[in-house]
Coordinates of C-alpha atoms and ligand atoms in Angstrom, one line a residue:
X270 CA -12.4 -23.9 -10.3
X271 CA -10.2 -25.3 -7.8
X272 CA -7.0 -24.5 -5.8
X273 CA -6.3 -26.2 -2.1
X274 CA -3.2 -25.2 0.0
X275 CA -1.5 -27.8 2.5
X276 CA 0.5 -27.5 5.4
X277 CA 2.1 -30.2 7.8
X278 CA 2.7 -29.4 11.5
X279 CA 4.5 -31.1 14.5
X280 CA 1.7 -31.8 17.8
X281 CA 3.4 -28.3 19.2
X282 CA 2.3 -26.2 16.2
X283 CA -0.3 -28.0 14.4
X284 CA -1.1 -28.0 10.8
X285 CA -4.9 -27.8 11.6
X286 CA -3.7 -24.0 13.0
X287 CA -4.3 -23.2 9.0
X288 CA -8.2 -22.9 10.1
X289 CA -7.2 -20.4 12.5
X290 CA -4.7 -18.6 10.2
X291 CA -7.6 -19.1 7.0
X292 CA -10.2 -17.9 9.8
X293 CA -12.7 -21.0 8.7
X294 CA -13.1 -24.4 11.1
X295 CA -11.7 -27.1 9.6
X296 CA -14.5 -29.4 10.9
X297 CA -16.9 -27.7 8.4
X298 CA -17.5 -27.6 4.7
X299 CA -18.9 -23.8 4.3
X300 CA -20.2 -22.2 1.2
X301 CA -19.9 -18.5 0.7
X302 CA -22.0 -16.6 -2.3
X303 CA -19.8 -14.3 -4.2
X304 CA -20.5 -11.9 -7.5
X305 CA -19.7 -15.0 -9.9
X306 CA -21.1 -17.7 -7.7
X307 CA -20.8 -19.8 -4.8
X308 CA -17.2 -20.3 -3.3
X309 CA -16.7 -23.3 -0.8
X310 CA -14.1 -24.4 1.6
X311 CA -13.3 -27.8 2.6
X312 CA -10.9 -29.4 4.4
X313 CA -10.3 -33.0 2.5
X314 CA -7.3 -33.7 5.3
X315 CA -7.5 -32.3 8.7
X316 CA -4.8 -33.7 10.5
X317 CA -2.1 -32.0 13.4
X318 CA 1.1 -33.8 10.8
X319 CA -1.2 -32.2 7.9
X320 CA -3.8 -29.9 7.1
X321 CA -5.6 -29.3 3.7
X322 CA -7.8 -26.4 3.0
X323 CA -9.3 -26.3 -0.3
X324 CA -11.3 -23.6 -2.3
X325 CA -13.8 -24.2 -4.5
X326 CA -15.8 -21.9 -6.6
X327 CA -18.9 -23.2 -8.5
X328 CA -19.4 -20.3 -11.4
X329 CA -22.6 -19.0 -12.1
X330 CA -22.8 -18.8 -16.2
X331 CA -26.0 -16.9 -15.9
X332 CA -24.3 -14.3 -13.1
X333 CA -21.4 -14.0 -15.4
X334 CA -23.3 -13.2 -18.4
X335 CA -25.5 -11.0 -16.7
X336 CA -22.6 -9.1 -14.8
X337 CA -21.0 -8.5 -18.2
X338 CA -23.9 -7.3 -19.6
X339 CA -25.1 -5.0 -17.3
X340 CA -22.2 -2.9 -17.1
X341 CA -22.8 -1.9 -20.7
X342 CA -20.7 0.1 -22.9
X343 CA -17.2 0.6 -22.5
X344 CA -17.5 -1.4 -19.3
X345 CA -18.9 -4.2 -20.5
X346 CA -17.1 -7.6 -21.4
X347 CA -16.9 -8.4 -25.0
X348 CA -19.7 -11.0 -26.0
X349 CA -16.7 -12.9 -28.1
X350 CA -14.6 -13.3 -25.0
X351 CA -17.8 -14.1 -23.0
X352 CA -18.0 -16.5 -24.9
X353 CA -15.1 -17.9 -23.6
X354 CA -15.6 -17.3 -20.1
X355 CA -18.8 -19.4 -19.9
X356 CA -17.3 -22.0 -21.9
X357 CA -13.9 -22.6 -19.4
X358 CA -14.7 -20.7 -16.6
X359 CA -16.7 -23.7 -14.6
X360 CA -13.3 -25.3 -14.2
X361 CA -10.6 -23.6 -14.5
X362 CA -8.9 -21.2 -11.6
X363 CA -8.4 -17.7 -13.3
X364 CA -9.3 -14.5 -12.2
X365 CA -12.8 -15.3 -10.7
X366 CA -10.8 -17.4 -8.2
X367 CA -8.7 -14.7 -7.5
X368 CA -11.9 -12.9 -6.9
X369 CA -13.4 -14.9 -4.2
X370 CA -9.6 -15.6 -2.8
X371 CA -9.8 -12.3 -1.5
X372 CA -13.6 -12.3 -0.7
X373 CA -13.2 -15.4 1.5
X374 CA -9.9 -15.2 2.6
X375 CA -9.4 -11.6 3.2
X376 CA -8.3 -11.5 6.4
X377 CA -5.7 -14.1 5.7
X378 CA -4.4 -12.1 3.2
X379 CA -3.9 -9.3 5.0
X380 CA -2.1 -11.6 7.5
X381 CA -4.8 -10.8 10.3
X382 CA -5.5 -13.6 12.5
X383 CA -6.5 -13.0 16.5
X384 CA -6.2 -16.1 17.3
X385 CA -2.7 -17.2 16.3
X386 CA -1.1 -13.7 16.3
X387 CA 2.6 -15.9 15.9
X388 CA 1.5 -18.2 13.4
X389 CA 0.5 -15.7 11.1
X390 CA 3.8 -13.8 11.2
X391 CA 5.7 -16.7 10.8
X392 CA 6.5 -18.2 7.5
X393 CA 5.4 -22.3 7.2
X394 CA 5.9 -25.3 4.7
X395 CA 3.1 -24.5 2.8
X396 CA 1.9 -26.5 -0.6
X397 CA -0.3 -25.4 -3.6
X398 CA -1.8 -27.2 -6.1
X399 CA -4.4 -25.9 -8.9
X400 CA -5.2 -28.3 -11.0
X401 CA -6.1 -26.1 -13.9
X402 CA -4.8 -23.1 -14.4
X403 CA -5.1 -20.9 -17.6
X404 CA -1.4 -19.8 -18.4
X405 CA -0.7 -17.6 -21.2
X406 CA 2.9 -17.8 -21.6
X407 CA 2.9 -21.5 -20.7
X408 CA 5.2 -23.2 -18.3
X409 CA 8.1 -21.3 -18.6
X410 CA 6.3 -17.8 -17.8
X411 CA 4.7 -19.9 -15.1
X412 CA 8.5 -20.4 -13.4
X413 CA 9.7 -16.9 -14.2
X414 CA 6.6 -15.7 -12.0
X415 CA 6.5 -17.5 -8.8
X416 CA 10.0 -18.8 -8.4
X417 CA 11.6 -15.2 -7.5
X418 CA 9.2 -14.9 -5.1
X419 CA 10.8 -18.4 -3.8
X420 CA 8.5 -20.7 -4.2
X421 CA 9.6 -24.5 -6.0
X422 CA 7.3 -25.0 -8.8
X423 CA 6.0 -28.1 -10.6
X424 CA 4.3 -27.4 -13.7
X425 CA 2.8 -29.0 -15.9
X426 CA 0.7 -28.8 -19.4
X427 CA -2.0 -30.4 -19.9
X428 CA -3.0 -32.3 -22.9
X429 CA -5.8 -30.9 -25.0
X430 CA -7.1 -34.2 -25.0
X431 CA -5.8 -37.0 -23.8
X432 CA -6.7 -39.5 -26.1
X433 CA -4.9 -37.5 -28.6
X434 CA -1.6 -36.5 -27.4
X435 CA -0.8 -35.3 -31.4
X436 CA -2.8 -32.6 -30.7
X437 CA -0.8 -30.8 -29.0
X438 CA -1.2 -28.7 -25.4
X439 CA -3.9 -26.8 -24.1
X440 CA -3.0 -23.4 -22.7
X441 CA -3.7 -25.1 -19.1
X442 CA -1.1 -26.1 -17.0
X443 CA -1.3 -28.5 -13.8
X444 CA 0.4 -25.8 -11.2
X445 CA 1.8 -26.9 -7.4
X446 CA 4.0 -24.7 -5.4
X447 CA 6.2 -25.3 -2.4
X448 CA 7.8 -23.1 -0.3
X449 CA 9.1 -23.2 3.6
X450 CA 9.9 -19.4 3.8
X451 CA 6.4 -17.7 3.3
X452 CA 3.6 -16.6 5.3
X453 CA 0.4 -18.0 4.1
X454 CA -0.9 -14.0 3.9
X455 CA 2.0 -13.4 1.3
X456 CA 0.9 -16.6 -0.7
X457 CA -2.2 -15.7 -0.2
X458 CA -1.6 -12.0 -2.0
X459 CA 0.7 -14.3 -4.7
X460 CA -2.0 -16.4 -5.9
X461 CA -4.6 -13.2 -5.6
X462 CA -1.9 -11.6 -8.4
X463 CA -0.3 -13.9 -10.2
X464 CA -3.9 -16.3 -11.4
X465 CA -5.3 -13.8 -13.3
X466 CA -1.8 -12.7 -14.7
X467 CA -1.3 -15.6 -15.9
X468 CA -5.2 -16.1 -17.4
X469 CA -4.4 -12.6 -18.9
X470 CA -7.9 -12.2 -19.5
X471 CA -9.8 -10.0 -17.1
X472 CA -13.6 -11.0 -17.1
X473 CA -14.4 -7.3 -15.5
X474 CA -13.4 -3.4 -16.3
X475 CA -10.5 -2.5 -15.0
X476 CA -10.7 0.7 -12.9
X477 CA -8.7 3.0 -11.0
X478 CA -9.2 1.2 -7.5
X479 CA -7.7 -1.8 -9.4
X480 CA -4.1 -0.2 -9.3
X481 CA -4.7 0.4 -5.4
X482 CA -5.7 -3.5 -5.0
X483 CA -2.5 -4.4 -7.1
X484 CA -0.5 -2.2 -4.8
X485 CA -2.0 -3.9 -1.8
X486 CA -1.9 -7.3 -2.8
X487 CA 1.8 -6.9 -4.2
X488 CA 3.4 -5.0 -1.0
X489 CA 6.9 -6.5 -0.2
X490 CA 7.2 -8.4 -3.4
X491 CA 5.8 -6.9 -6.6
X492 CA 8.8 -3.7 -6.4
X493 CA 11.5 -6.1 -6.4
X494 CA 9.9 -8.8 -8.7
X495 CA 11.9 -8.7 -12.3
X496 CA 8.4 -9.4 -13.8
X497 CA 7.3 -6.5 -12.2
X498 CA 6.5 -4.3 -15.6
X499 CA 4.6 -7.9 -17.3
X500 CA 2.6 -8.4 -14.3
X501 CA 1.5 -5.1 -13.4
X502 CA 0.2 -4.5 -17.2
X503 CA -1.2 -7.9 -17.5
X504 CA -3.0 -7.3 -13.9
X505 CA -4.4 -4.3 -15.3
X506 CA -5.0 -5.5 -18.8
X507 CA -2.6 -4.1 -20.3
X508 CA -4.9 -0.5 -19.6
X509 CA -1.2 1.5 -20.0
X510 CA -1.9 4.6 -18.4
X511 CA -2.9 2.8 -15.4
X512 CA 0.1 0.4 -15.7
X513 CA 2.3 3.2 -16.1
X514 CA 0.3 4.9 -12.5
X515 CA 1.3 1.5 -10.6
X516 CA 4.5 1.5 -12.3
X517 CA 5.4 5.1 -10.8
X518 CA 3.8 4.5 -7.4
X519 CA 6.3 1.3 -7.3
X520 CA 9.1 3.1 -8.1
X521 CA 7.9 5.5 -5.2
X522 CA 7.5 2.5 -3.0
X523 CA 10.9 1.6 -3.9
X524 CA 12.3 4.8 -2.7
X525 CA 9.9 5.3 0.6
X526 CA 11.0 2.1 1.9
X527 CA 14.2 2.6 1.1
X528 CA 14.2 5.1 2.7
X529 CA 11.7 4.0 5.4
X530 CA 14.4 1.9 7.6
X531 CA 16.8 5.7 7.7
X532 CA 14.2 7.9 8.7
X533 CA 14.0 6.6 12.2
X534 CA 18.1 6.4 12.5
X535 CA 18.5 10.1 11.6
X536 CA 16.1 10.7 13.6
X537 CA 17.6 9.2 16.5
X538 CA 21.0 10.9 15.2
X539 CA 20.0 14.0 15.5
X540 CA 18.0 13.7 18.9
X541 CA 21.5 11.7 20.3
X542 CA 23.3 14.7 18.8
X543 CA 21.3 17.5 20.6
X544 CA 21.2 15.3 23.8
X545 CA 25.2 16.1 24.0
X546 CA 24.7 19.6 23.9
X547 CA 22.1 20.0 26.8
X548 CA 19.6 17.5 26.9
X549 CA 17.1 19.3 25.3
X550 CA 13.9 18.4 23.6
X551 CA 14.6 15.8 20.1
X552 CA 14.3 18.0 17.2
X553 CA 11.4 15.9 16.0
X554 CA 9.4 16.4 19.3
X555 CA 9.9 20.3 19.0
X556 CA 9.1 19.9 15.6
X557 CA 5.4 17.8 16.4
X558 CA 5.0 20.1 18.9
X559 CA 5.4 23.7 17.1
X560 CA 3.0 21.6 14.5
X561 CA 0.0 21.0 17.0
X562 CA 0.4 24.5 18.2
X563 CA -0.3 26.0 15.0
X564 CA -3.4 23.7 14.2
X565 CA -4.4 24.7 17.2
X566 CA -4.2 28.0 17.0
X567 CA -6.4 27.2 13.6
X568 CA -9.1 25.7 14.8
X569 CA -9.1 22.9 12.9
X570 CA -11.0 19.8 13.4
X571 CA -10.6 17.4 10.7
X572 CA -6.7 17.2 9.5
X573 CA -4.1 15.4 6.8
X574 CA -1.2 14.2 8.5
X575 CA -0.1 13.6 4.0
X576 CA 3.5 11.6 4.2
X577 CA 2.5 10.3 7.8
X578 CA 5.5 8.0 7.8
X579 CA 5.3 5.8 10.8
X580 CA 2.8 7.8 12.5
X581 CA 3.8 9.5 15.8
X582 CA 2.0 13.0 14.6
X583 CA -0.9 11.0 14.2
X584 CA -0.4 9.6 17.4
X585 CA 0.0 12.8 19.4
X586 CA -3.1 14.4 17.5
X587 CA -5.4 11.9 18.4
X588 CA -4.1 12.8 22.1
X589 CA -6.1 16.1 21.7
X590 CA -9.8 15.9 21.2
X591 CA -9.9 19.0 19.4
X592 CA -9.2 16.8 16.8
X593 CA -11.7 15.2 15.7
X594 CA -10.7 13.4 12.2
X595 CA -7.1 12.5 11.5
X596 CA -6.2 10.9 8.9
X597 CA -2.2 9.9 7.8
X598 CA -1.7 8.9 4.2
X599 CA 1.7 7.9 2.8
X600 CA 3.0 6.3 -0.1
X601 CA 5.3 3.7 1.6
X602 CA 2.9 0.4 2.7
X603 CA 5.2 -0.3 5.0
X604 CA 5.5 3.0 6.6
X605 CA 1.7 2.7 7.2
X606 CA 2.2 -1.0 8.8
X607 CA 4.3 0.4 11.5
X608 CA 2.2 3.4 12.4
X609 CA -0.8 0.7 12.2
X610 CA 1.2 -1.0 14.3
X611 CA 2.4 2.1 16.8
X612 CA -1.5 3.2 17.1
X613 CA -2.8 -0.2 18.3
X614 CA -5.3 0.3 15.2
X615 CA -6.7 -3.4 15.9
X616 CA -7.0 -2.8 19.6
X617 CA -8.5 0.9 19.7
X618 CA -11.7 1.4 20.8
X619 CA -15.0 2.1 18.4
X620 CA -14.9 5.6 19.5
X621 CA -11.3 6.2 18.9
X622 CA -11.2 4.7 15.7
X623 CA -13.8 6.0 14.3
X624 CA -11.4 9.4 14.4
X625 CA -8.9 7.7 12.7
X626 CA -7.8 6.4 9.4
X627 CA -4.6 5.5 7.1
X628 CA -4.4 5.6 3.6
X629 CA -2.5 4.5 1.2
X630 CA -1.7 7.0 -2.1
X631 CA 1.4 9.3 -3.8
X632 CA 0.8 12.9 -3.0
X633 CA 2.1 13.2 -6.9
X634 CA -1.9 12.7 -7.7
X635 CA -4.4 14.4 -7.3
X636 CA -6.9 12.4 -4.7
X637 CA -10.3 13.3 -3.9
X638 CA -10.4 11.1 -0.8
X639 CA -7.9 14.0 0.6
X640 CA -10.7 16.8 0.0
X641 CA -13.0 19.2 2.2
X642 CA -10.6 18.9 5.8
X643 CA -10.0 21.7 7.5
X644 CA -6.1 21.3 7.7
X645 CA -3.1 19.4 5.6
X646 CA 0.0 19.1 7.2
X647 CA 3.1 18.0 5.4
X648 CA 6.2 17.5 7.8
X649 CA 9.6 17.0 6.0
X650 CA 8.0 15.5 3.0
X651 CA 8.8 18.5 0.2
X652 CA 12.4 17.6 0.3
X653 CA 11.7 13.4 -0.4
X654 CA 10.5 14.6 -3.9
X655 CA 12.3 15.3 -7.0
X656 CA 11.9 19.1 -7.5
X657 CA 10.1 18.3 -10.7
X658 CA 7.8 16.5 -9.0
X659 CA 6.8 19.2 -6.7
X660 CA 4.9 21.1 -8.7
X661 CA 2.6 18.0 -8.9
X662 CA 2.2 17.5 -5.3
X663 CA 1.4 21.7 -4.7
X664 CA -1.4 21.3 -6.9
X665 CA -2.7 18.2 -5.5
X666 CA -2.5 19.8 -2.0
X667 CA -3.4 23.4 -2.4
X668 CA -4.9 23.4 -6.2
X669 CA -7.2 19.9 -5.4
X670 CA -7.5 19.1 -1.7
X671 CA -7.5 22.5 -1.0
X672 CA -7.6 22.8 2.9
X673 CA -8.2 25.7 5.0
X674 CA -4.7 25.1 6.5
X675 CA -1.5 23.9 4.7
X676 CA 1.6 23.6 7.1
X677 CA 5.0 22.5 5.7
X678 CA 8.3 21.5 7.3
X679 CA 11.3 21.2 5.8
X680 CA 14.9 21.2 6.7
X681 CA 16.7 24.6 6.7
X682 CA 20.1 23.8 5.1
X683 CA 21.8 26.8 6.2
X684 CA 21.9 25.0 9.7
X685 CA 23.7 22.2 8.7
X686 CA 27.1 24.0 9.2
X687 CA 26.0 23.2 13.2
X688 CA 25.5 19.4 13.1
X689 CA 28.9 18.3 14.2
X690 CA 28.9 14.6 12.6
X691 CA 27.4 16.1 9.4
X692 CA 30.2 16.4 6.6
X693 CA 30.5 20.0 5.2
X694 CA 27.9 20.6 2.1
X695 CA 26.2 16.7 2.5
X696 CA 22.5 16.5 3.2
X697 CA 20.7 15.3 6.4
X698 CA 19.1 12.4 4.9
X699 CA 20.8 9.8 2.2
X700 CA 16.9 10.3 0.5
X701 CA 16.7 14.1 1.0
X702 CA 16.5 15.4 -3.2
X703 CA 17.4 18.5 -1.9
X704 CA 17.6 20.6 0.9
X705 CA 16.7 24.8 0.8
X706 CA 18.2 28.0 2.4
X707 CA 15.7 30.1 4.4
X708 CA 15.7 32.5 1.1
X709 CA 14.7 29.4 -1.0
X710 CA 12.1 28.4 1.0
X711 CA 10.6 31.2 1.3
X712 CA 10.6 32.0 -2.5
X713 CA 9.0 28.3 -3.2
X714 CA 5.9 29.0 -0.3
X715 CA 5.2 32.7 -1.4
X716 CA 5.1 31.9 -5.1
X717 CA 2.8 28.8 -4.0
X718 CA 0.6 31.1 -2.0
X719 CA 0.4 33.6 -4.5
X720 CA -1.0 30.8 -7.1
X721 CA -3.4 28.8 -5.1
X722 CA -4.6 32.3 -3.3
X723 CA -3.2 31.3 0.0
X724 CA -1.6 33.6 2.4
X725 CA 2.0 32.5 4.2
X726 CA 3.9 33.1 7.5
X727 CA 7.2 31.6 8.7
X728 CA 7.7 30.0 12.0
X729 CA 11.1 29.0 13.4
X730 CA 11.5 25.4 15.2
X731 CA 14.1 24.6 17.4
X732 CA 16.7 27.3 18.4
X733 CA 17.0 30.3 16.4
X734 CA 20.4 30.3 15.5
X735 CA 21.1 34.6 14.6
X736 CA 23.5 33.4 11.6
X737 CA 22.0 30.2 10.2
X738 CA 18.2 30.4 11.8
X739 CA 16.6 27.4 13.1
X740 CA 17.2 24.0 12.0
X741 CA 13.3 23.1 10.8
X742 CA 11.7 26.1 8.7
X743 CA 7.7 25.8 8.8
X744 CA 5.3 27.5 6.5
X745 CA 1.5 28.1 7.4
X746 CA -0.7 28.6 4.7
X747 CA -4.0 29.9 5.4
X748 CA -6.4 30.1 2.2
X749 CA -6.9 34.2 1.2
X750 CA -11.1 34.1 1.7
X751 CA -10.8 33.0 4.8
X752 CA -8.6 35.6 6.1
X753 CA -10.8 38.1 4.8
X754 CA -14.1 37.1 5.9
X755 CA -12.4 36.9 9.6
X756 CA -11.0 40.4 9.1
X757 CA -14.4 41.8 7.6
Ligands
SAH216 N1 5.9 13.2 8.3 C1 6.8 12.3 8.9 C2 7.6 11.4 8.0 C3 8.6 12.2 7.1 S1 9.6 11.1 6.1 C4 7.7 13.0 9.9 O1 7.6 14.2 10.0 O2 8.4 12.4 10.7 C5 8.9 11.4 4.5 C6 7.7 10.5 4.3 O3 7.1 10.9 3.1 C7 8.0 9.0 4.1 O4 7.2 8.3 5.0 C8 7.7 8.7 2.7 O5 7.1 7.4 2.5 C9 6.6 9.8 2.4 N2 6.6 10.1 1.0 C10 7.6 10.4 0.1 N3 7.1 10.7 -1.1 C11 5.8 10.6 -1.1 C12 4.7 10.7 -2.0 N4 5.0 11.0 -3.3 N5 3.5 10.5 -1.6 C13 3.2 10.2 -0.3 N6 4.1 10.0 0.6 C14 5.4 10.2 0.3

């Protein structure tokens, strides 16, 4: 199995900075050992006008058959299509390759590289070739796949046998790429997605963690590709009820990032508007603050900052050591970048990072990485889900997770009579699905709290207004057992 990627430079950005950007020396051959066998990279051209990397994976028959094996039962491979895999595998890219792409290349991919920080961001002329590739679909499934994602592609089939052209085409295809307008990280995650879709033959079970790999590997390109639906039930093979969980996450993707590039403008829309008043504190700061009073006042250690957006709770929690665990999780990849991005993640200190942690995941499932902390908080999140989607989220938070804590934010609507630049009866946010009276609120949080046995009080943040109340309503849940054993 082989693939190799080229780039050509100029002497003031070299093409040799691929080592760098692939984080491994172009003066060496090295050999890696991964699950299926042992993956090399070599550099046939090293040049500063032209650089080739090239990956090479030598399959291990025995590993294979063994790995299939092993897993047994429903996990196992089928012996039939084992079969096949020892029989083609040695030489053709597929989803082994894919595989140890991501095993030896995962920094790359992720688009990590210390030394050429620039580089990496940047897009550059970048070549592929794979000179056998399994395509179910053939050529034309080939072009439908990677030229929306705007790369020029050159494909070819390749004879079943040469010596006998009347025998028609094999289902392999010569395969080279070209594009100008790509990172290598987001070729990188192309190839990592688009081989084994196009081998449509998974050699391993597909599990869960598959759909967050998929979701990974396809951020920024796989919600917008028209293939989207094919290639996220091929990826998964064709396993529908976790293509129709990635399907729904994208859709949420869709709408977080969407929505993503507003949140900070309203933001700053209605911190600008309050500054003409009288200069007092941005809503959102009175808001993060009235939130870290009330953890505070709860004792909690370990808390779920769950729809972190871009981050700056998180930030100001890890201010206070009292906090000892935070972790943000959103649905919106991009979101998470930025607050990645905001919190110096790659910079921090052991200590410091140890206390911190993104995740990735739709507050529409239940999650059991989001179990056994001390505190959830969810600050205007409610109101960016359909209200049929709500009662999914309230039992993932206080049915699943169940923390000691629950706080919730959410816009008071009543108020929005005293936004000046807001026109009469329209929502704060273009992605707000709806926005609740004081009344409303109030119903929602007391009915939840009556369900999950949680007990609820209302705080007020920002001014009180006596008609319309405050502009931000918060909840605090605190779960019924606890109250009691404090009181007892
Ligand atoms: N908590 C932040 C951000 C609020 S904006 C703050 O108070 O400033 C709403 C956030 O919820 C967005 O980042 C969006 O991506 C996220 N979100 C929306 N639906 C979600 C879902 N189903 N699961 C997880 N996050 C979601």
């Amino acid at each position: 199995m082989f693939l190799s990627i080229t780039t050509t430079g100029t002497p003031e950005r070299p093409a040799t900075d691929l080592g760098y950007l692939l984080h491994k020396h172009p003066g060496k051959a090295q050999a890696f050992s991964t699950s299926y066998g042992r993956a090399h990279v070599l550099y046939p051209e090293a040049r500063p006008e032209r650089c080739t990397a090239a990956l090479l994976l030598e399959v291990d028959a025995v590993a294979l058959v063994r790995k299939g094996k092993s897993k047994g039962g429903r996990g196992g491979a089928p012996d039939a299509a084992l079969a096949q895999y020892v029989n083609d595998r040695p030489y053709a890219a597929s989803s082994l390759l894919a595989v140890a792409l991501s095993g030896v290349f995962s920094s790359a991919m992720r688009g990590v590289c210390n030394a050429r920080p620039e580089r990496a961001a940047q897009p550059l002329p970048l070549r592929v070739e794979v000179p056998a590739l399994p395509a179910r679909g053939g050529p034309g499934l080939v072009r439908q796949l990677f030229e929306p994602l705007g790369w020029t592609v050159t494909v070819e089939p390749v004879a079943l046998d040469a010596q006998f052209p009347e025998w028609g085409d094999s289902r392999y295809v010569r395969l080279e790429l070209e594009s100008g307008a790509l990172t290598l990280a987001q070729a990188l995650r192309h190839l990592y997605v688009l081989l084994p879709v196009l081998d449509d033959a998974k050699h391993y079970w597909v599990s869960e963690d598959e759909v967050d790999k998929l979701l990974r590997a396809g951020e920024g390109w796989l919600s917008e590709h028209p293939e989207q639906k094919l290639i996220t039930s091929r990826y998964l093979s064709r396993r529908w009820s976790l293509t129709r969980q990635a399907m729904e996450r994208l859709e949420l993707v869709r709408l977080a990032e969407a929505d993503d590039s507003e949140v900070e403008e309203i933001d700053n829309a209605v911190e600008a508007e309050t500054e003409e008043e009288a200069k007092p504190t941005p809503l959102a700061v009175q808001r993060r603050d009235a939130i870290i009073t009330a953890l505070q006042a709860s004792g909690a250690a370990r808390v779920l900052d769950l729809g972190c957006g871009q981050g700056q709770l998180v930030q100001a929690l890890l201010k206070d050591p009292r906090f000892t665990e935070i972790v943000g999780v959103d649905v919106s990849v991009r979101a998470l970048t930025i607050a990645s991005r905001r919190l110096k993640l790659d910079r921090m200190g052991e200590r410091q990072a140890s206390r911190v942690k993104l995740v990735q995941g739709s507050l529409a499932y239940t999650d059991k990485r989001l179990k056994g902390y001390d505190a959830a908080v969810l600050s205007e999140v409610i109101e960016h889900l359909d209200l049929p989607r709500l009662p999914a989220l309230e039992y993932a938070v206080f049915g699943a997770a169940r923390p000691r804590t629950v706080l919730v934010t959410t816009p008071n609507v009543e108020y929005n009579v005293r936004w000046e630049s807001l026109p009469a009866g329209h929502v704060r946010h273009g992605d707000h699905r709806f926005e609740w009276t004081r009344e409303e609120f109030r119903a929602w949080a007391a009915a939840v709290a009556e369900r999950h046995g949680y007990e609820v009080e209302f705080v007020p943040v920002g001014p009180d207004d006596p008609e319309v109340g405050p502009p931000t309503q918060m909840a605090v849940f605190t779960v019924r057992k606890e109250k009691e054993a404090k009181a007892a």
